[in-house]
Amino acid sequence: MIRILVFFRENKITASAGVTDLKPTNIKDIEYFHKVIDCQWACPAHTPVPEYIRLINEKRYDEAYMINWVSNVFPGILGRVCDRPCEPACRRGRVEDDAVAICRLKRVAADNRKENIETFFPPIPDRKNGKRIALIGGGPASLTVARDLLPLGYEVDLYDDQSTGGGFMRSQVPSFRLPERVLNEEVGYILDMGVTTHFNHYVSSMRDMLAKDYDAVFVGTGAPKGRDLPDLPGRKDGDASIHVGIDWLASVVFRHVESIGKKVLVLGGGNTAMDCCRTARRLGGEDVRIVVRSPKAEMKASPWEIEDAEREDIPIYENHVPVDFVVEQGKLVGMHFERVEARYDDQGKRTLVPTGEPLVFMECDEVLIAVGQLNAFPWIEEDVGIEFDEWGLPVLKEGTFQSSLEHVFFGGDAAFGPKNIITAVAHGHEAAISIDLFCRGESLAVRPLPKVHLEGQKMGVHDWLYHNQIDDEHRQAVPMMDKAKSLKDRLLEVELGFDQVVGHTETLRCLNCDVQTVFRFEECIECDACVDSCPERCINFVDNGTEEELRIRLLAPAKQLDQDLYVSDVLPTGRVMVKDENVCLHCGICAERCPTSAWEMQKYTYKIPLAGHK
Amino acid sequence: MTFFRPSFRHPDLPPNDAGYYLKDYEGGISTLCAGCGHDSTNAAIIQACFELSIPPHKIAKISGIGCSSKSPAYLLGKAHGFNSVHGRMPSIVTGANMANRDLLYLGISGDGDTASIGMGQFAHAVRRNLNMVYVMMNNGCYGLTKGQYSATADKGSVGKKGEPNMLESIDLCEIAIQLGAGFVGRSFSGDKRQLVPMLKAAMSHTGMAFIDVISPCVTFNNTPGSTKSYHWVREHSEATNTFDYVPFKQEITTDYEDGTTESVVLHDNSVIQLHKKDSSIHVTDRRQAVDALEEHKEKGLILTGVLYIDPDSEDTHRIINTSRQPLNTLGKKDLCPGNEALQSINESMR
Ligand SMILES: Cc1cc2nc3c(=O)[nH]c(=O)nc-3n(C[C@H](O)[C@H](O)[C@H](O)COP(=O)(O)OP(=O)(O)OC[C@H]3O[C@@H](n4cnc5c(N)ncnc54)[C@H](O)[C@@H]3O)c2cc1C
Ligand SMILES: Cc1ncc(C[n+]2csc(CCOP(=O)(O)OP(=O)(O)O)c2C)c(N)n1
Ligand code: SF4
Ligand code: SF4
Ligand code: SF4
Ligand SMILES: [Mg+2]
């Protein structure tokens, strides 16, 4: 049975401060079921993850690729180096130990797509709409804006100071994580859609740019400045052997640097530090160490990047604060560090307190400083009408990415500081919507809504359109290139990716969280069959109460507060149905065991709006 | 079709006192009709065993034939089990119980299995006060053979085929009380708040604990005119009492007005605390129990709750004075004590 629901967007209803009973959940709220799809909800570009995982399972790689391409623009790139906020969110990680390897499955789709996938891309109209857009910076944010606007007939000019497109994806992300071929392909798809490129072109004046009379200007220049430690004694004297991490990484990519000393210290605990040390290992570094101020557990780098560094014999020295660079006869010979200990106050605020032990000396030939990135807009004149806040970031209108100069938009790392590729893509989509609305003279506040619908999954009494049997398989390990071999060549990709067979096994771990349990209270006869058959004890028929109190009273305590309780209207016995969405397996057993189809399994499709959508 | 229940269980479900998880008391996935009351009754049994922390291998589940009697496949996968022939569950339990008195015997039957073909077996097991929990899932029909009226169907009740039942019904609770069962209760599959503690009390009782669980057949007897439908039972049942089952060792904390609370101490020293609607009726009084059932029937109401308890009842083993040690563990030395012992017995008889 397919029911038509008319969706609208509404803020989530929350029980008013502990006194009233929970109100029935409004499943017509466009975000309610979206939120149940943990991975898609967590993905900044809201990629329909379970949908593409099912397609990979059916070996429909092209379609799986296209679902990704539409939402996140760079499936092959992101299938390797995405920050993957979806994985910590994945329900499977709460049901058993490990999340679905979502990112690696994305790569399976990309690796197995057909050669001329471009035939599926939207056509670019020959007749242009007469609007000209300038994109400053050639990173993922700008490229996304280009991809979204070109099919609508816009003329797009892209300016970047590098010799080709990709931004930091090219100059920073090392080739052993992201091969150049993969980057070239997916950046090329967009440039080939008809971008007019101005490479090796540093934009040094916003005023000059504005004088070119573009209908809109998008600033996607990233956060291009690496933080230095200018005041540390010895910094100047040792300068020849001390490098700012992101500058050094770019020099490696563009082959200005081909080697490094044997003993290397990398300062910092973020992903940049991980890339620096692993690159150093490949350029001749033998004793490469990471030295961080904080405890290891608080390092900013993703756990898998830390793991990869450790796998390459790079030790991490935690709780070491740099004191000075030791330079002898004009040559850097090492650094001193002070040992500290983290202490936390009542608010959990951390201070690093010296332990009082003698300073630690570490010998080294070179140092890479990877202690953060900064935004810098030296080329935007103060009087052109673009306002910046106290942190040097542009003042933007919420949700529209429009600056105080109405036809200038910002996105990616340039908007709110350094984040990651997928966030830059998400910004790009929103900025493209804004630019399109702006160029058409429409209000930026009235934005297109996501396209959503529910689709029944019932085929027969006990037959479903999706694979509802829950697989017990654990997370599949990804094969890696032999370590000795990969350390010799910085261009060799370390992760080899899942092959089709392993990929297929991994797809079966997905719980299909987009197949929703939809409850129709009018049909329920309160027979308890769903309560009894649910393996996870998600479903309850109870007297209503406040959310706080209900969460304790359910058959299984509902401790995951960011997971909603689905509450029904009052049933004939005066009780309400309360389902804790937290660890629902989406197995459909409740719907199979319900005599009246009060429970239905319905697939919720949620497609983000793109520029040009109504 | 889902043939296997997924193996994952909610990570925050705690184990019981014996270290078992709810999952350890589950059985295979049900193949009964979706919404069958028997599934809920099974879930209640699982919950009761879990809450009482009975090691699953210390339970024997034995049934006859019928949808209800298929239950051993759907619960207590780690318990001993026997799915016997139609109406013969009581004989099998009797035999097993005689051989090993140390297990909890859970007899599962239906109204057809008990009140028709198994009526004689039922009557004699009750008379002997066999130490067992006798769960009779009562849907007023023969579910498995497509819904013919059973002997517990009320006169005038109308099932799916549309023709009313013209025969007088048998009230198995009344008969159980008359024949000497030490614990008799009636509940509803759709009311776990009552059913689970009732099952726990029954499991703590020594001797015949008979529970009539009204357990609707969604497919053949859940019609508006059926007195065994979800709707009818919800509208027409009245509880004699609400009660708490307080396990031995746990402090009794509830405090009710004088006269309305009656505490009954069971064989294992656990306590049933009844909070009665009518303080003059005593749950330990057999005559009053039967009267209460008849009075409610006259008013067209189904009386539920713990109907009768004889906390001092003696089970078959006590009555016939068997060995305290389970018979199946007696070795040759105990069973054939030798010529000397025989001579001394003979001597004592001269
Ligand atoms: C070492 C390192 C590793 C990283 N690894 C990952 C990773 O694995 N996964 C991930 O998701 N993210 C990673 N990131 C972050 C990611 O690269 C960025 O968040 C993302 O690229 C930001 O995209 P963007 O479009 O905003 O700008 P960028 O990609 O930074 O592109 C901006 C471009 O604009 C150019 N530019 C700047 N100013 C001007 C100007 N005035 N005129 C002309 N051109 C200009 C820059 O040279 C650059 O090419 C990493 C970052 C670093 C530093
Ligand atoms: C000796 C014998 N006679 C008749 C049958 C046919 N039969 C199977 S189940 C059943 C009645 C079951 O009714 P009930 O015990 O109420 O179980 P329900 O299916 O309603 O739960 C009958 C008559 C049989 N299996 N064996
Ligand atoms: S189990 Fe599948 S659908 Fe659910 S959150 Fe994980 S990847 Fe997404
Ligand atoms: S789909 Fe239904 S039965 Fe399965 S886990 Fe979710 S609520 Fe329980
Ligand atoms: S199985 Fe269906 S009818 Fe029965 S309680 Fe659940 S939702 Fe209601
Ligand atoms: Mg029956």
Short mmCIF file of N, CA, C and O in Angstrom, two decimals, chain A residues 92 94-96 462-463 468-472 525-529 532-533 535-537 543 555-557 559 573 575 580 583 585 587 589 592-595, chain B residues 1-14 22 26 29-36 39-41 43 47 189-190 192-193 218 222 230 234:
data_model
loop_
_atom_site.label_atom_id
_atom_site.label_comp_id
_atom_site.label_asym_id
_atom_site.label_seq_id
_atom_site.Cartn_x
_atom_site.Cartn_y
_atom_site.Cartn_z
N ARG A 92 24.99 1.05 12.58
CA ARG A 92 25.65 -0.25 12.74
C ARG A 92 26.69 -0.19 13.87
O ARG A 92 26.91 -1.17 14.57
N ARG A 94 26.44 1.30 16.57
CA ARG A 94 25.81 1.18 17.89
C ARG A 94 25.21 -0.21 18.08
O ARG A 94 25.04 -0.68 19.19
N VAL A 95 24.87 -0.85 16.96
CA VAL A 95 24.27 -2.17 17.01
C VAL A 95 25.35 -3.22 17.28
O VAL A 95 25.17 -4.14 18.06
N GLU A 96 26.47 -3.09 16.60
CA GLU A 96 27.64 -3.91 16.94
C GLU A 96 28.84 -2.98 17.09
O GLU A 96 28.68 -1.84 17.43
N HIS A 462 5.01 -11.63 3.32
CA HIS A 462 6.28 -11.55 4.02
C HIS A 462 7.43 -11.22 3.08
O HIS A 462 8.55 -11.64 3.32
N ASP A 463 7.15 -10.57 2.02
CA ASP A 463 8.21 -10.28 1.05
C ASP A 463 8.42 -8.79 0.95
O ASP A 463 7.46 -8.03 0.89
N ASN A 468 15.94 -7.59 3.86
CA ASN A 468 15.70 -7.23 5.26
C ASN A 468 16.37 -8.17 6.25
O ASN A 468 16.33 -7.93 7.45
N GLN A 469 16.99 -9.22 5.74
CA GLN A 469 17.67 -10.17 6.64
C GLN A 469 18.96 -9.50 7.16
O GLN A 469 19.75 -8.99 6.38
N ILE A 470 19.15 -9.52 8.46
CA ILE A 470 20.30 -8.81 9.04
C ILE A 470 21.54 -9.71 9.02
O ILE A 470 21.51 -10.83 9.52
N ASP A 471 22.59 -9.20 8.44
CA ASP A 471 23.82 -9.97 8.28
C ASP A 471 24.72 -9.80 9.51
O ASP A 471 24.83 -8.71 10.05
N ASP A 472 25.37 -10.88 9.93
CA ASP A 472 26.22 -10.81 11.13
C ASP A 472 27.68 -10.47 10.83
O ASP A 472 28.50 -10.36 11.74
N ILE A 525 -4.43 -2.77 16.85
CA ILE A 525 -5.36 -3.40 17.79
C ILE A 525 -4.66 -3.73 19.12
O ILE A 525 -5.19 -4.46 19.94
N GLU A 526 -3.46 -3.24 19.28
CA GLU A 526 -2.69 -3.42 20.52
C GLU A 526 -2.53 -4.89 20.89
O GLU A 526 -2.73 -5.29 22.04
N CYS A 527 -2.15 -5.68 19.91
CA CYS A 527 -1.98 -7.11 20.16
C CYS A 527 -0.60 -7.40 20.72
O CYS A 527 -0.34 -8.51 21.16
N ASP A 528 0.29 -6.45 20.67
CA ASP A 528 1.65 -6.61 21.21
C ASP A 528 2.60 -7.41 20.32
O ASP A 528 3.74 -7.66 20.71
N ALA A 529 2.13 -7.86 19.17
CA ALA A 529 2.99 -8.73 18.34
C ALA A 529 4.29 -8.04 17.97
O ALA A 529 5.36 -8.63 17.97
N ASP A 532 6.67 -7.90 20.96
CA ASP A 532 7.26 -9.19 21.28
C ASP A 532 8.26 -9.65 20.24
O ASP A 532 9.21 -10.37 20.55
N SER A 533 8.05 -9.27 19.00
CA SER A 533 8.91 -9.83 17.96
C SER A 533 10.13 -8.96 17.69
O SER A 533 11.11 -9.42 17.12
N PRO A 535 13.52 -7.66 17.81
CA PRO A 535 14.71 -8.18 18.48
C PRO A 535 15.41 -7.13 19.34
O PRO A 535 16.12 -7.47 20.28
N GLU A 536 15.19 -5.87 19.04
CA GLU A 536 15.90 -4.80 19.75
C GLU A 536 15.06 -4.13 20.83
O GLU A 536 15.49 -3.14 21.43
N ARG A 537 13.84 -4.61 21.05
CA ARG A 537 12.95 -4.01 22.05
C ARG A 537 12.76 -2.51 21.82
O ARG A 537 12.83 -1.70 22.75
N ASP A 543 1.89 4.19 29.03
CA ASP A 543 1.24 5.46 29.36
C ASP A 543 2.21 6.56 28.98
O ASP A 543 3.41 6.43 29.19
N LEU A 555 11.03 -0.45 27.60
CA LEU A 555 11.53 -1.82 27.76
C LEU A 555 13.05 -1.87 27.76
O LEU A 555 13.66 -2.62 28.52
N ALA A 556 13.64 -1.09 26.90
CA ALA A 556 15.10 -0.94 26.93
C ALA A 556 15.36 0.54 27.13
O ALA A 556 14.76 1.37 26.45
N PRO A 557 16.24 0.90 28.06
CA PRO A 557 16.45 2.32 28.33
C PRO A 557 16.91 3.06 27.08
O PRO A 557 17.75 2.55 26.34
N LYS A 559 18.93 5.63 26.06
CA LYS A 559 19.96 6.54 26.57
C LYS A 559 20.56 7.45 25.52
O LYS A 559 21.26 8.39 25.85
N THR A 573 -6.64 1.84 24.40
CA THR A 573 -6.44 1.55 25.83
C THR A 573 -5.92 2.75 26.60
O THR A 573 -5.61 2.65 27.78
N ARG A 575 -3.12 4.16 26.05
CA ARG A 575 -1.66 4.21 25.99
C ARG A 575 -1.21 4.83 24.66
O ARG A 575 -2.02 5.10 23.79
N ASP A 580 11.77 3.77 20.23
CA ASP A 580 13.09 4.40 20.30
C ASP A 580 13.81 4.07 18.99
O ASP A 580 14.05 2.90 18.69
N VAL A 583 18.42 1.85 18.04
CA VAL A 583 19.09 0.68 17.47
C VAL A 583 18.16 -0.18 16.63
O VAL A 583 18.39 -1.37 16.45
N LEU A 585 16.81 -2.11 13.74
CA LEU A 585 17.58 -2.78 12.67
C LEU A 585 16.93 -2.59 11.31
O LEU A 585 17.46 -3.05 10.30
N CYS A 587 14.62 -4.19 10.22
CA CYS A 587 14.49 -5.56 9.73
C CYS A 587 13.09 -5.86 9.25
O CYS A 587 12.85 -6.88 8.59
N ILE A 589 10.59 -6.90 10.90
CA ILE A 589 9.90 -7.98 11.61
C ILE A 589 8.61 -7.47 12.25
O ILE A 589 7.58 -8.14 12.22
N GLU A 592 6.12 -7.43 9.62
CA GLU A 592 5.73 -8.79 9.23
C GLU A 592 4.78 -9.40 10.24
O GLU A 592 3.90 -10.18 9.91
N ARG A 593 5.01 -9.08 11.52
CA ARG A 593 4.21 -9.72 12.57
C ARG A 593 2.97 -8.92 12.92
O ARG A 593 2.18 -9.35 13.77
N CYS A 594 2.79 -7.76 12.32
CA CYS A 594 1.60 -6.96 12.62
C CYS A 594 0.42 -7.46 11.80
O CYS A 594 0.50 -7.53 10.58
N PRO A 595 -0.70 -7.80 12.46
CA PRO A 595 -1.83 -8.37 11.72
C PRO A 595 -2.59 -7.33 10.89
O PRO A 595 -3.34 -7.70 10.00
N MET B 1 10.28 -13.12 3.49
CA MET B 1 9.93 -13.78 4.76
C MET B 1 11.16 -13.87 5.64
O MET B 1 12.24 -14.23 5.19
N THR B 2 11.00 -13.53 6.87
CA THR B 2 12.12 -13.60 7.80
C THR B 2 12.07 -14.94 8.53
O THR B 2 11.12 -15.23 9.24
N PHE B 3 13.08 -15.75 8.32
CA PHE B 3 13.10 -17.08 8.94
C PHE B 3 13.95 -17.11 10.20
O PHE B 3 13.82 -18.00 11.01
N PHE B 4 14.84 -16.15 10.31
CA PHE B 4 15.72 -16.12 11.48
C PHE B 4 15.62 -14.76 12.13
O PHE B 4 15.66 -13.74 11.44
N ARG B 5 15.52 -14.76 13.41
CA ARG B 5 15.55 -13.49 14.11
C ARG B 5 16.98 -12.97 14.06
O ARG B 5 17.93 -13.74 14.22
N PRO B 6 17.16 -11.69 13.80
CA PRO B 6 18.52 -11.15 13.79
C PRO B 6 19.21 -11.44 15.11
O PRO B 6 18.56 -11.58 16.14
N SER B 7 20.53 -11.53 15.10
CA SER B 7 21.21 -11.92 16.33
C SER B 7 21.51 -10.74 17.25
O SER B 7 21.89 -10.93 18.38
N PHE B 8 21.31 -9.53 16.75
CA PHE B 8 21.61 -8.36 17.60
C PHE B 8 20.49 -8.10 18.60
O PHE B 8 19.33 -8.23 18.29
N ARG B 9 20.91 -7.69 19.80
CA ARG B 9 19.96 -7.30 20.83
C ARG B 9 20.40 -5.96 21.41
O ARG B 9 21.56 -5.63 21.38
N HIS B 10 19.43 -5.24 21.94
CA HIS B 10 19.72 -3.91 22.48
C HIS B 10 20.92 -3.95 23.43
O HIS B 10 20.93 -4.73 24.39
N PRO B 11 21.92 -3.12 23.19
CA PRO B 11 23.14 -3.19 23.99
C PRO B 11 22.95 -2.81 25.46
O PRO B 11 23.79 -3.16 26.30
N ASP B 12 21.87 -2.12 25.79
CA ASP B 12 21.71 -1.68 27.17
C ASP B 12 20.78 -2.58 28.00
O ASP B 12 20.39 -2.21 29.10
N LEU B 13 20.42 -3.74 27.46
CA LEU B 13 19.58 -4.64 28.25
C LEU B 13 20.46 -5.38 29.26
O LEU B 13 21.45 -6.00 28.89
N PRO B 14 20.09 -5.32 30.52
CA PRO B 14 20.95 -5.94 31.55
C PRO B 14 20.70 -7.44 31.66
O PRO B 14 19.63 -7.93 31.28
N LEU B 22 17.96 -11.77 28.32
CA LEU B 22 16.64 -12.12 27.80
C LEU B 22 16.76 -13.06 26.60
O LEU B 22 16.00 -14.00 26.43
N GLU B 26 14.82 -16.84 24.74
CA GLU B 26 14.03 -16.80 23.51
C GLU B 26 14.08 -18.13 22.79
O GLU B 26 14.91 -18.98 23.05
N ILE B 29 11.91 -17.95 15.66
CA ILE B 29 10.95 -16.92 15.24
C ILE B 29 9.59 -17.58 15.00
O ILE B 29 9.51 -18.70 14.50
N SER B 30 8.53 -16.90 15.40
CA SER B 30 7.20 -17.50 15.33
C SER B 30 6.71 -17.64 13.89
O SER B 30 6.96 -16.79 13.04
N THR B 31 6.01 -18.76 13.64
CA THR B 31 5.35 -18.92 12.34
C THR B 31 3.85 -18.86 12.50
O THR B 31 3.10 -19.23 11.61
N LEU B 32 3.38 -18.44 13.68
CA LEU B 32 1.94 -18.28 13.87
C LEU B 32 1.47 -17.07 13.07
O LEU B 32 2.27 -16.28 12.60
N CYS B 33 0.14 -16.95 12.95
CA CYS B 33 -0.37 -15.79 12.23
C CYS B 33 0.11 -14.52 12.94
O CYS B 33 0.20 -14.48 14.17
N ALA B 34 0.38 -13.51 12.15
CA ALA B 34 0.78 -12.23 12.72
C ALA B 34 -0.32 -11.74 13.65
O ALA B 34 -1.49 -11.72 13.26
N GLY B 35 0.05 -11.37 14.86
CA GLY B 35 -0.93 -10.81 15.79
C GLY B 35 -1.57 -11.84 16.69
O GLY B 35 -2.45 -11.51 17.49
N CYS B 36 -1.17 -13.09 16.57
CA CYS B 36 -1.75 -14.16 17.40
C CYS B 36 -1.45 -13.88 18.87
O CYS B 36 -0.32 -13.56 19.24
N ASP B 39 1.59 -15.58 20.69
CA ASP B 39 2.94 -15.00 20.66
C ASP B 39 3.17 -14.11 21.87
O ASP B 39 4.25 -14.10 22.46
N SER B 40 2.14 -13.35 22.23
CA SER B 40 2.30 -12.46 23.39
C SER B 40 2.40 -13.27 24.66
O SER B 40 3.15 -12.93 25.57
N THR B 41 1.61 -14.35 24.73
CA THR B 41 1.68 -15.20 25.92
C THR B 41 3.09 -15.79 26.03
O THR B 41 3.68 -15.83 27.10
N ALA B 43 5.79 -14.47 24.89
CA ALA B 43 6.70 -13.40 25.30
C ALA B 43 6.61 -13.18 26.80
O ALA B 43 7.60 -12.92 27.47
N GLN B 47 9.57 -13.54 29.52
CA GLN B 47 9.87 -12.46 30.45
C GLN B 47 9.84 -12.96 31.90
O GLN B 47 10.72 -12.62 32.70
N SER B 189 -3.67 -12.28 27.10
CA SER B 189 -2.38 -12.14 26.42
C SER B 189 -2.02 -10.67 26.19
O SER B 189 -0.85 -10.31 26.12
N GLY B 190 -3.03 -9.83 26.06
CA GLY B 190 -2.79 -8.41 25.77
C GLY B 190 -2.54 -7.59 27.02
O GLY B 190 -2.51 -6.36 26.95
N LYS B 192 0.22 -7.73 29.64
CA LYS B 192 1.43 -8.30 30.24
C LYS B 192 1.66 -7.80 31.65
O LYS B 192 2.30 -8.45 32.45
N ARG B 193 1.11 -6.63 31.94
CA ARG B 193 1.32 -6.08 33.28
C ARG B 193 0.71 -7.02 34.32
O ARG B 193 1.14 -7.08 35.45
N VAL B 218 -6.33 -14.19 15.92
CA VAL B 218 -6.63 -13.05 15.02
C VAL B 218 -7.28 -13.49 13.74
O VAL B 218 -8.01 -12.72 13.11
N ASN B 222 -11.41 -13.29 15.94
CA ASN B 222 -11.21 -11.93 16.45
C ASN B 222 -12.28 -11.01 15.88
O ASN B 222 -12.05 -9.86 15.56
N TYR B 230 -9.79 -9.43 20.87
CA TYR B 230 -9.05 -8.39 21.61
C TYR B 230 -10.01 -7.35 22.16
O TYR B 230 -9.95 -6.96 23.32
N ARG B 234 -11.01 -6.67 26.16
CA ARG B 234 -10.64 -5.39 26.77
C ARG B 234 -11.84 -4.67 27.38
O ARG B 234 -11.76 -4.06 28.42
#
